[in-house]
mmCIF file of C-alpha atoms in Angstrom:
data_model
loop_
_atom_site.group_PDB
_atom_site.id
_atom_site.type_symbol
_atom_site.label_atom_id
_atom_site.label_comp_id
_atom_site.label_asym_id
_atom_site.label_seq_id
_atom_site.Cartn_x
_atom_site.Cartn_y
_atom_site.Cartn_z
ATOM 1 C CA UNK A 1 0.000 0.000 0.000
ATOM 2 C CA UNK A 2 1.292 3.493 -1.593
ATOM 3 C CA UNK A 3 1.430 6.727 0.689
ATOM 4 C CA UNK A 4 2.589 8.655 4.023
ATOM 5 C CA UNK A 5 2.564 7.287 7.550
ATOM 6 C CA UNK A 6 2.278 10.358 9.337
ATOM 7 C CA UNK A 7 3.244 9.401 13.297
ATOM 8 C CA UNK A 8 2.595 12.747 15.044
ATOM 9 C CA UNK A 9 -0.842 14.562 14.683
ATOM 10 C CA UNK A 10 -3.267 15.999 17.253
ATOM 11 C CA UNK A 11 -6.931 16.030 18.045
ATOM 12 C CA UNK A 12 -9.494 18.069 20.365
ATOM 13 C CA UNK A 13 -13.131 16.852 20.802
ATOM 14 C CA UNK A 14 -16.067 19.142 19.256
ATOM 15 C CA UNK A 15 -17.068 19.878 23.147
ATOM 16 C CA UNK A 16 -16.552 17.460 26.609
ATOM 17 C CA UNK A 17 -18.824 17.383 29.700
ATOM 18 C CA UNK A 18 -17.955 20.454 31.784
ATOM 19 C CA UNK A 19 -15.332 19.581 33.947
ATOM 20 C CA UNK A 20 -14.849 22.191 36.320
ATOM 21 C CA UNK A 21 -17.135 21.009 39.245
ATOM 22 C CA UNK A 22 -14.364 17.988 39.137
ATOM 23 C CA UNK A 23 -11.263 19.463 38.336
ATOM 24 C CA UNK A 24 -11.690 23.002 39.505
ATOM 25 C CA UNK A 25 -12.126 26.666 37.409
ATOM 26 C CA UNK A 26 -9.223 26.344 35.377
ATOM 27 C CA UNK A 27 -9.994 22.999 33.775
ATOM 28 C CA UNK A 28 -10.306 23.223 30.048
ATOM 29 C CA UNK A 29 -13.380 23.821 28.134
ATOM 30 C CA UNK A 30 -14.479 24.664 24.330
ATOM 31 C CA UNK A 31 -16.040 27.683 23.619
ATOM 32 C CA UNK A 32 -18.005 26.933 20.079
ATOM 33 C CA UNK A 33 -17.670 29.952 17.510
ATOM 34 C CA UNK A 34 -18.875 28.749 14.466
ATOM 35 C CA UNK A 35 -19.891 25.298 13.384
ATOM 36 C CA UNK A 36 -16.049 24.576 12.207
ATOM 37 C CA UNK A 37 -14.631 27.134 14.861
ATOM 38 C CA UNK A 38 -13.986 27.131 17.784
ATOM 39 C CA UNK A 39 -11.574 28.489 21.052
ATOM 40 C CA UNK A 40 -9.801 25.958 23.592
ATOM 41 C CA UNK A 41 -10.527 27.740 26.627
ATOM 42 C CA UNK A 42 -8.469 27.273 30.291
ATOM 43 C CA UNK A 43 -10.565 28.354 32.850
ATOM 44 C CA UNK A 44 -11.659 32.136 32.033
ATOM 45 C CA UNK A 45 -8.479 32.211 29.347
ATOM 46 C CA UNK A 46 -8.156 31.776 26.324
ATOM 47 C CA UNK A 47 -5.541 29.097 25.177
ATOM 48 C CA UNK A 48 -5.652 28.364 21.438
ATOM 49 C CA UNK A 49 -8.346 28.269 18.024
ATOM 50 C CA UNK A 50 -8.554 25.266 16.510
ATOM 51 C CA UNK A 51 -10.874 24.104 13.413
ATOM 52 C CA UNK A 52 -12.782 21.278 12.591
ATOM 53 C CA UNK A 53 -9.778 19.622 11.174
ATOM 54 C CA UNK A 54 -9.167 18.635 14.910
ATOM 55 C CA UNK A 55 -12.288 17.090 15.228
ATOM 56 C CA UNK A 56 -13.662 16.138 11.638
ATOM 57 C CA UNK A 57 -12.676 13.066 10.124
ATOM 58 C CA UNK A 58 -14.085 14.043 6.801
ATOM 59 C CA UNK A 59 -12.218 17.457 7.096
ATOM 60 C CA UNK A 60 -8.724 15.345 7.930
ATOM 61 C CA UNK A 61 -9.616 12.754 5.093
ATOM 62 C CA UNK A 62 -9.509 15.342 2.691
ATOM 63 C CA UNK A 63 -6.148 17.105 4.082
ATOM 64 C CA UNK A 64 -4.764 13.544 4.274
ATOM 65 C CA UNK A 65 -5.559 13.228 0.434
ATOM 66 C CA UNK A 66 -4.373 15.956 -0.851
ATOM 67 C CA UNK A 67 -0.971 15.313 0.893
ATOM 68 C CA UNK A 68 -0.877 12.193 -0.316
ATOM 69 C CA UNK A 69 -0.820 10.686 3.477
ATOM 70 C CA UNK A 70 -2.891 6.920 3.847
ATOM 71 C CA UNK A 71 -2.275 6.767 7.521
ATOM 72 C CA UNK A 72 -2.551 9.328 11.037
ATOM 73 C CA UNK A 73 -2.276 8.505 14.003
ATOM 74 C CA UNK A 74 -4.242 10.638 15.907
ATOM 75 C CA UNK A 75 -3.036 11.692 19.203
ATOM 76 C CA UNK A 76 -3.819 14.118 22.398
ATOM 77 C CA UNK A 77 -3.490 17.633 22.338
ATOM 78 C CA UNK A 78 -0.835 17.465 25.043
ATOM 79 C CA UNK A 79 -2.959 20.872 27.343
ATOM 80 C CA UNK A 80 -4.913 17.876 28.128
ATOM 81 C CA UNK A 81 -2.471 15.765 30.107
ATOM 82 C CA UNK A 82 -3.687 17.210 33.138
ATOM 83 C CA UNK A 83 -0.704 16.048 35.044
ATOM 84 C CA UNK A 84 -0.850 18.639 37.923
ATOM 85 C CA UNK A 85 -4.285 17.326 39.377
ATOM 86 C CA UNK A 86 -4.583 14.429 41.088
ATOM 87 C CA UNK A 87 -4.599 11.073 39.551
ATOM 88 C CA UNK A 88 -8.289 10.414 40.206
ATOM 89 C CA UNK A 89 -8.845 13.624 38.323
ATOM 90 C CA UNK A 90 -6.706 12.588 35.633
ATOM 91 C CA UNK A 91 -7.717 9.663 35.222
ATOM 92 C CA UNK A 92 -11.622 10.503 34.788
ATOM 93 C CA UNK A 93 -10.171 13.645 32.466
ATOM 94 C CA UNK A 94 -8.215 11.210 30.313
ATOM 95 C CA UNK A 95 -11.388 8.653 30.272
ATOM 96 C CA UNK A 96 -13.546 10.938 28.700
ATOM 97 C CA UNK A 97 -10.782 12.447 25.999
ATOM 98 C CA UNK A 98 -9.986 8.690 25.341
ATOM 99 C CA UNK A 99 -13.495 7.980 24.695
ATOM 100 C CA UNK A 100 -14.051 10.784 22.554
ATOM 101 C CA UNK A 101 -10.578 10.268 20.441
ATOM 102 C CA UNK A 102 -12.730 6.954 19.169
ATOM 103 C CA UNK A 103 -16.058 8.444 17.674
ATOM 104 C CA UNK A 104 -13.306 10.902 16.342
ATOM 105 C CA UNK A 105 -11.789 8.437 14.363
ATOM 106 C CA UNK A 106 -14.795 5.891 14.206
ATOM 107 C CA UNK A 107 -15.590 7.171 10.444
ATOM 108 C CA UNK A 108 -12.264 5.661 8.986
ATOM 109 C CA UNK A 109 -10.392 3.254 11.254
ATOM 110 C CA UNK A 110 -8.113 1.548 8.654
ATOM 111 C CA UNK A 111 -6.571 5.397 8.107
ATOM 112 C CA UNK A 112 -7.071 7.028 11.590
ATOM 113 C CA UNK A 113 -5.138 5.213 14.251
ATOM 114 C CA UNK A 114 -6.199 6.393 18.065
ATOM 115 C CA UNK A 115 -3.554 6.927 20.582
ATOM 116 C CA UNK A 116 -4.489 7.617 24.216
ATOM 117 C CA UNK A 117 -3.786 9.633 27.101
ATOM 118 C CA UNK A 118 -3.080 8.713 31.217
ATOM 119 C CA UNK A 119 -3.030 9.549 34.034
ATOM 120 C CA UNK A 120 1.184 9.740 34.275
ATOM 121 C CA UNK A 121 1.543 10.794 37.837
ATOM 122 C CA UNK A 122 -0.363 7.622 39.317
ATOM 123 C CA UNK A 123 1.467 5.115 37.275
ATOM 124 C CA UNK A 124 -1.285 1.955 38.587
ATOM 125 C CA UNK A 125 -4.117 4.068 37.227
ATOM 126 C CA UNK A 126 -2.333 4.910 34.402
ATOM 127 C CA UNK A 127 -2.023 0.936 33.408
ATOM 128 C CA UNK A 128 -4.952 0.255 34.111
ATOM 129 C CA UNK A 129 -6.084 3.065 32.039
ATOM 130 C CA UNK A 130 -3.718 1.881 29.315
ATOM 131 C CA UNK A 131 -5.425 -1.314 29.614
ATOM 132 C CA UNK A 132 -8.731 -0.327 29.179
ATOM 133 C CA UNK A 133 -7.974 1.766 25.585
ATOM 134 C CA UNK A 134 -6.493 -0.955 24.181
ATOM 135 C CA UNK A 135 -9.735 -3.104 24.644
ATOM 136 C CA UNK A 136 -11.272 -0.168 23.374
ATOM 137 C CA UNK A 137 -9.376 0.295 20.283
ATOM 138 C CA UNK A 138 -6.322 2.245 21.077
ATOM 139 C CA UNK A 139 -3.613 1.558 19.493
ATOM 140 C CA UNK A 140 -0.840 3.399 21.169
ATOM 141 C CA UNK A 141 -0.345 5.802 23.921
ATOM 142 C CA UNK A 142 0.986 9.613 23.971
ATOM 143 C CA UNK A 143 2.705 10.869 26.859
ATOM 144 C CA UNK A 144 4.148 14.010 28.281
ATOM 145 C CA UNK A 145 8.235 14.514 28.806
ATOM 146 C CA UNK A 146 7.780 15.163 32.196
ATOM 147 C CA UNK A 147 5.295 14.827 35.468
ATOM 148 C CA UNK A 148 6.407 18.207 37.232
ATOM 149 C CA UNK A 149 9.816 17.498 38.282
ATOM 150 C CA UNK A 150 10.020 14.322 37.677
ATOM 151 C CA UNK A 151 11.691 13.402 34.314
ATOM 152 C CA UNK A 152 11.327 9.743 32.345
ATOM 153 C CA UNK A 153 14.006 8.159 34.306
ATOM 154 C CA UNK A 154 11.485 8.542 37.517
ATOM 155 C CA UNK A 155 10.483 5.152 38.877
ATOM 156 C CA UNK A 156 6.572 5.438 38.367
ATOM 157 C CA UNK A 157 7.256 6.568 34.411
ATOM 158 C CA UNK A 158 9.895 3.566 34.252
ATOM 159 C CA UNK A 159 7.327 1.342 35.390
ATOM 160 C CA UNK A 160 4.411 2.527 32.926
ATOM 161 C CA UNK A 161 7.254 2.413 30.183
ATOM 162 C CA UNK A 162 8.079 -1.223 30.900
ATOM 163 C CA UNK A 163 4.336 -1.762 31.018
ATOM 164 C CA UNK A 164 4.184 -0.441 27.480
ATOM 165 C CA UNK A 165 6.872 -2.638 26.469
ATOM 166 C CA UNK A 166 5.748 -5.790 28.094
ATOM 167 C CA UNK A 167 2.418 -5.053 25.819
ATOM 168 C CA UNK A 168 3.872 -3.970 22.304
ATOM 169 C CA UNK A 169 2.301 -0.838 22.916
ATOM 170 C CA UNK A 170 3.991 1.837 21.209
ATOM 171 C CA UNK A 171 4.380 4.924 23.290
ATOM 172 C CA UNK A 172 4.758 9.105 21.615
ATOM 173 C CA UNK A 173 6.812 11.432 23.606
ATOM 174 C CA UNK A 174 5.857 15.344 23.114
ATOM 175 C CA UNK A 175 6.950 17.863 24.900
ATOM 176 C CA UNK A 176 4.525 19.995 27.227
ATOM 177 C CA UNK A 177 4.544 22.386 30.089
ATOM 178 C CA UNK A 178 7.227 24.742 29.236
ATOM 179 C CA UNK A 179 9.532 26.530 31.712
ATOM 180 C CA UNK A 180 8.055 29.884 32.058
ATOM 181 C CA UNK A 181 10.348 33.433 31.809
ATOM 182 C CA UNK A 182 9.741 36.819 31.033
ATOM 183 C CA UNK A 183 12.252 35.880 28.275
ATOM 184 C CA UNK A 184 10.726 33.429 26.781
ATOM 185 C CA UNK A 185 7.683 35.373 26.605
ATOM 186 C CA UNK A 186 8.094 37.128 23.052
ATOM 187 C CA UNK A 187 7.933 35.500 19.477
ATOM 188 C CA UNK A 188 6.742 32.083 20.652
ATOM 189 C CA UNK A 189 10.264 31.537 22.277
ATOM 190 C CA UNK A 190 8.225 28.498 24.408
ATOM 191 C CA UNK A 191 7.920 26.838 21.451
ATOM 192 C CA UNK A 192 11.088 27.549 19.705
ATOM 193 C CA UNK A 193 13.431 27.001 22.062
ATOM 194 C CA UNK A 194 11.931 25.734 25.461
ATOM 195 C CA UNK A 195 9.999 22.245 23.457
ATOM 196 C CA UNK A 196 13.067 21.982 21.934
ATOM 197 C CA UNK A 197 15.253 21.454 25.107
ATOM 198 C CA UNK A 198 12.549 19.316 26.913
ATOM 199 C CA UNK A 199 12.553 17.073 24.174
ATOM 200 C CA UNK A 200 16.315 16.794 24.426
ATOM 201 C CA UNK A 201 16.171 16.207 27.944
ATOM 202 C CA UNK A 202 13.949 13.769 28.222
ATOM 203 C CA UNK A 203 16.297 11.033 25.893
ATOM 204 C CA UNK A 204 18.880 12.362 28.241
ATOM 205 C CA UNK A 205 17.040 11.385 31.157
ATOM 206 C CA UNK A 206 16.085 7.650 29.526
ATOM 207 C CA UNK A 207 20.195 7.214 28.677
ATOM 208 C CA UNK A 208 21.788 9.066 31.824
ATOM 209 C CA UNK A 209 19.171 7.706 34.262
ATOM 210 C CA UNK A 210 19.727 4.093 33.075
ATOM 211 C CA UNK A 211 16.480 3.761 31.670
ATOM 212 C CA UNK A 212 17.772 1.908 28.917
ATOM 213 C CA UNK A 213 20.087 -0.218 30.508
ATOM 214 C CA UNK A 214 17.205 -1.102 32.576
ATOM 215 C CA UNK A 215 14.110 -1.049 30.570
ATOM 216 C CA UNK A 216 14.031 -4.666 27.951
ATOM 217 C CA UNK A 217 15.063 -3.331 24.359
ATOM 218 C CA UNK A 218 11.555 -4.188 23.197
ATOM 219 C CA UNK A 219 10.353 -0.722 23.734
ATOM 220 C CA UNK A 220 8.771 1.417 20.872
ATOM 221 C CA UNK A 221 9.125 4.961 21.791
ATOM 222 C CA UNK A 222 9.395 7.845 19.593
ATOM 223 C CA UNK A 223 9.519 11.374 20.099
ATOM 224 C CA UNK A 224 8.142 14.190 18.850
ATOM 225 C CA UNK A 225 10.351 17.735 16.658
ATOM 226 C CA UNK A 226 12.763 15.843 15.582
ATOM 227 C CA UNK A 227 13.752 14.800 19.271
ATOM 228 C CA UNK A 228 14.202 18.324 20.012
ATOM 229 C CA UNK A 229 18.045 19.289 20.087
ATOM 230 C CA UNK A 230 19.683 15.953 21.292
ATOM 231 C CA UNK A 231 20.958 14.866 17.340
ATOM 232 C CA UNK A 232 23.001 18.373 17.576
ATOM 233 C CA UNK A 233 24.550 18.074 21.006
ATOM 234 C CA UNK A 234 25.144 14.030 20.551
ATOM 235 C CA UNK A 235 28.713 14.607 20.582
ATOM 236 C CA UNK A 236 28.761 17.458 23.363
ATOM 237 C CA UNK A 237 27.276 14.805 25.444
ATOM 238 C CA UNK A 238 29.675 12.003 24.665
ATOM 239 C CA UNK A 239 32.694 14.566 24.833
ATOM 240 C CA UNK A 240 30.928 14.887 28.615
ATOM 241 C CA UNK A 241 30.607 11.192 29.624
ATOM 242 C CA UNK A 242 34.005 10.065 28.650
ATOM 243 C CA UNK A 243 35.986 13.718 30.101
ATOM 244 C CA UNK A 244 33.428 14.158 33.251
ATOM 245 C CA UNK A 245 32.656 10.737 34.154
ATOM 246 C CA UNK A 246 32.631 10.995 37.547
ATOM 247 C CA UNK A 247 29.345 13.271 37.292
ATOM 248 C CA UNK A 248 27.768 11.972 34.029
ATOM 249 C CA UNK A 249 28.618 8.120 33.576
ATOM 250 C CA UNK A 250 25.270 6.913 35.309
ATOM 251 C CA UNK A 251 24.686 4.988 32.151
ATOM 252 C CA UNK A 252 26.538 1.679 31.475
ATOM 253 C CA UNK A 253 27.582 3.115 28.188
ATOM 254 C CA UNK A 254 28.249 6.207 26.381
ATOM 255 C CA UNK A 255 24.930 8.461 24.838
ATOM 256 C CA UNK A 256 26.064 6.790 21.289
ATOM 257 C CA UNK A 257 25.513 3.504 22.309
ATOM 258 C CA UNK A 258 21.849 3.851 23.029
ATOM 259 C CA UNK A 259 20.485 5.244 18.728
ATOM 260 C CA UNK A 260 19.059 2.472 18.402
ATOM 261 C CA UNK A 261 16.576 2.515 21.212
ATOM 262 C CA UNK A 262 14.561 5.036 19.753
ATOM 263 C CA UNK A 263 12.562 6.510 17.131
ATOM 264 C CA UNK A 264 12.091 10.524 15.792
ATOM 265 C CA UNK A 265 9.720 12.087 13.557
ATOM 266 C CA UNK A 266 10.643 14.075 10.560
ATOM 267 C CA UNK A 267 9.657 17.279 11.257
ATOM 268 C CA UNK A 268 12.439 19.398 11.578
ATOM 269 C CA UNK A 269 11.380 21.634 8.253
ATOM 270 C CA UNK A 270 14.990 21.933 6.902
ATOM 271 C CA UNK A 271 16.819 19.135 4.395
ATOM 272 C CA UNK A 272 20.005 19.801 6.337
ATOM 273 C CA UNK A 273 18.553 19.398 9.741
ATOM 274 C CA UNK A 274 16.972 15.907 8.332
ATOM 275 C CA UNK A 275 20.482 15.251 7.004
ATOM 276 C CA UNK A 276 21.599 15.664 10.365
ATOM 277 C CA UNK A 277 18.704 13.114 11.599
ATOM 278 C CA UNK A 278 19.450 10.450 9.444
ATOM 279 C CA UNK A 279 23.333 11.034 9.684
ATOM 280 C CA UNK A 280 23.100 10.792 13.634
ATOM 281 C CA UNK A 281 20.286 8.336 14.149
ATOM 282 C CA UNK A 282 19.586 6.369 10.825
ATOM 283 C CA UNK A 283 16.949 6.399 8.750
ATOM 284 C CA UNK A 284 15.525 3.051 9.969
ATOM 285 C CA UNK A 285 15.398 5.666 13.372
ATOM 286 C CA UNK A 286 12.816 8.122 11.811
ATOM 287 C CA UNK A 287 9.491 8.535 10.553
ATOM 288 C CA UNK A 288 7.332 11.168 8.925
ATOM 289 C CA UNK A 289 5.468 13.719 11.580
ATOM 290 C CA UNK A 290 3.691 16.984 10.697
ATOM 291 C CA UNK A 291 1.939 18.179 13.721
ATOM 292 C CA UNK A 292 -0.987 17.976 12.176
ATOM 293 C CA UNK A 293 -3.630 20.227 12.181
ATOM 294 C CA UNK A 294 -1.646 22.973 14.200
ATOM 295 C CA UNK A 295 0.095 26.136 12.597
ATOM 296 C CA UNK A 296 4.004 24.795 13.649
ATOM 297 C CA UNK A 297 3.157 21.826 12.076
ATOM 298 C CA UNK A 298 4.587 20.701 8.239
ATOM 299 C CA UNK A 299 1.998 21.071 4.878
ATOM 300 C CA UNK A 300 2.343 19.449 2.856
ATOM 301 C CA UNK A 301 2.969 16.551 5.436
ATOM 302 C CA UNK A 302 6.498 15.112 4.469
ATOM 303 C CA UNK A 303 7.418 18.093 2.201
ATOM 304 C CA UNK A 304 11.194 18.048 3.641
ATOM 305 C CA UNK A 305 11.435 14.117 3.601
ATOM 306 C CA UNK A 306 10.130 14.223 -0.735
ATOM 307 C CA UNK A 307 12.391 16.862 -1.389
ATOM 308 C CA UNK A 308 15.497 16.078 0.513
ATOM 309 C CA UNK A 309 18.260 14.843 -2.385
ATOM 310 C CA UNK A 310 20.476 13.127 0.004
ATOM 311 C CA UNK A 311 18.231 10.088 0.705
ATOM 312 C CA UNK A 312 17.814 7.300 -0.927
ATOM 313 C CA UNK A 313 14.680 5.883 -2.582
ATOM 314 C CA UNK A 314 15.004 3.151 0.057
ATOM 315 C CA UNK A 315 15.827 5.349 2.848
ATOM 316 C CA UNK A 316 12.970 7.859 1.676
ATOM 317 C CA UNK A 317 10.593 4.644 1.638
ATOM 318 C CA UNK A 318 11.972 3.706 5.741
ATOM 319 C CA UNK A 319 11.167 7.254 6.552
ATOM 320 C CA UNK A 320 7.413 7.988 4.916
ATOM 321 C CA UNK A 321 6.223 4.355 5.716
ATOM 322 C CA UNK A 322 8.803 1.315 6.443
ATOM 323 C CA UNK A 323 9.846 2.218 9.637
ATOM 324 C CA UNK A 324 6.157 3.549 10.868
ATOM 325 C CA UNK A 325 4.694 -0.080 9.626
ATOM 326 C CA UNK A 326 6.979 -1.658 11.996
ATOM 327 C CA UNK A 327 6.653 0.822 14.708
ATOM 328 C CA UNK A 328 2.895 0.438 14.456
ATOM 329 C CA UNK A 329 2.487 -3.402 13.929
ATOM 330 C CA UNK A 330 1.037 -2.503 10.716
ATOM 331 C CA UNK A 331 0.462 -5.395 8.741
#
């Protein structure tokens, strides 16, 4: 079967049950404009317009069409995580999102493939969550970089991860909850160079905190932009373990060892940051994204990844559907 695999797209539900009696005033609601409009509200503030190409599965068929893409997998809109309330709270939040992600993409299931949310901070309700989407129809499961402090080397995330792994479940790793500065307030600086870092940091807490020496090397786990700066600092960070050991060599072996433990997606926008990707990581390491339906994201999905001269029509197949297949259990 001919087209794009695109791993890294988003959805928000047409409207949820109000949540605030539960979750308190600042839980997230939609605020309808028009029938394809509409305003993600946080509490009284506003947080971001989306369309109906976040809820619409006709209105994503067609985009998926025209950029020649036979496959999304449909994940959280990461604002929903919810990972500050409690884990009862987050749990119930992540039910109902889960539940709606299905009649979302109910219309087309061979093309639209549901990931799901958890509760992260409780990591038995988040199995058992986990559990209960995959009966469901879920195919995979989206998760956050971090749960406040902790990073992904924290022992209830290790846990959930091994979980995931002991299941086949393939688990997405975005970026969310920025820190917040003055300085980073002006020209989307968050999301320039703040999701950037966190991605980075969160493969550096799964190689420095042992995750990986730990975790069994069944685990499908990609993550989101690329994986944020890490393929540009790989060699600052082996320069580090091998000269600073005595602070930095809390993994058996140096950051190099562990490329093939994990996946990327593709969208980086640039041919020479791709080049730098698939130099670094492989191609058999990443797989088309676009970010899907947001305004940061790549259209045409896979633009770079067509375009780019340096690959190979096999690596260019790896990258917009080989590697995906595998990562997805495709058949």
């Amino acid at each position: 079967m001919t087209g794009l695999i695109d791993i890294h797209t988003h959805y928000v539900p047409n409207g949820w049950p109000d949540l605030r009696a539960d979750a308190g005033p600042e839980a997230p609601w939609l605020r309808a404009e028009t029938e394809s409009e509409a305003m993600i509200m946080m509490g009284d503030k506003e947080f971001r317009r989306i369309g109906a190409d976040c809820w619409n599965a006709e209105t994503r068929l067609l985009d998926m069409d025209a950029d020649g893409v036979r496959t999304q997998v449909v994940s959280p809109t990461p604002a929903f995580f919810n990972y500050g309330r409690t884990g009862e709270q987050a749990a119930r939040i992540a039910r109902i999102f889960n539940d709606l992600a299905l009649e979302i993409v109910a219309p087309a299931p061979e093309r639209l493939i549901p990931f799901c949310q958890v509760p992260l901070q409780d990591t038995d309700a988040a199995c058992r969550e986990l559990e209960r989407c995959l009966a469901a129809g879920h195919r995979g499961v989206e998760i956050g970089n971090h749960v406040g402090d902790h990073d992904l080397d924290s022992a209830g995330v290790e846990t959930f991860l091994q979980h995931c792994a002991s299941l086949g479940v393939p688990v997405f790793v975005h970026p969310w909850d920025m820190d917040g500065s003055p300085r980073l307030d002006r020209w989307m600086a968050r999301w320039l160079t703040a999701m950037p870092a966190e991605t980075h940091l969160s493969i550096l807490a799964l190689v420095l905190g042992g995750v990986f020496d730990r975790i069994d090397a069944s685990l499908k786990i990609c993550f989101a932009h690329g994986g944020g700066s890490f393929a540009f600092w790989l060699g600052r960070m082996e320069n580090a373990w091998h000269r600073r050991n005595d602070v930095i060599g809390t993994s058996e072996f140096p950051p190099s060892h562990y490329l093939d433990r994990f996946h990327v997606d593709s969208v980086v926008f640039d041919e020479r940051a791709l080049r730098l990707l698939v130099d670094t990581l492989g191609a058999e390491r990443v797989m088309v994204g676009s970010d899907y339906p947001y305004p940061l994201g790549e259209r045409p999905v896979g633009e770079v990844v067509r375009k780019s001269g340096f690959l190979t029509e096999a690596e260019r197949r790896l990258i917009t559907s080989g590697n995906a297949e595998r990562f997805l259990s495709l058949p």
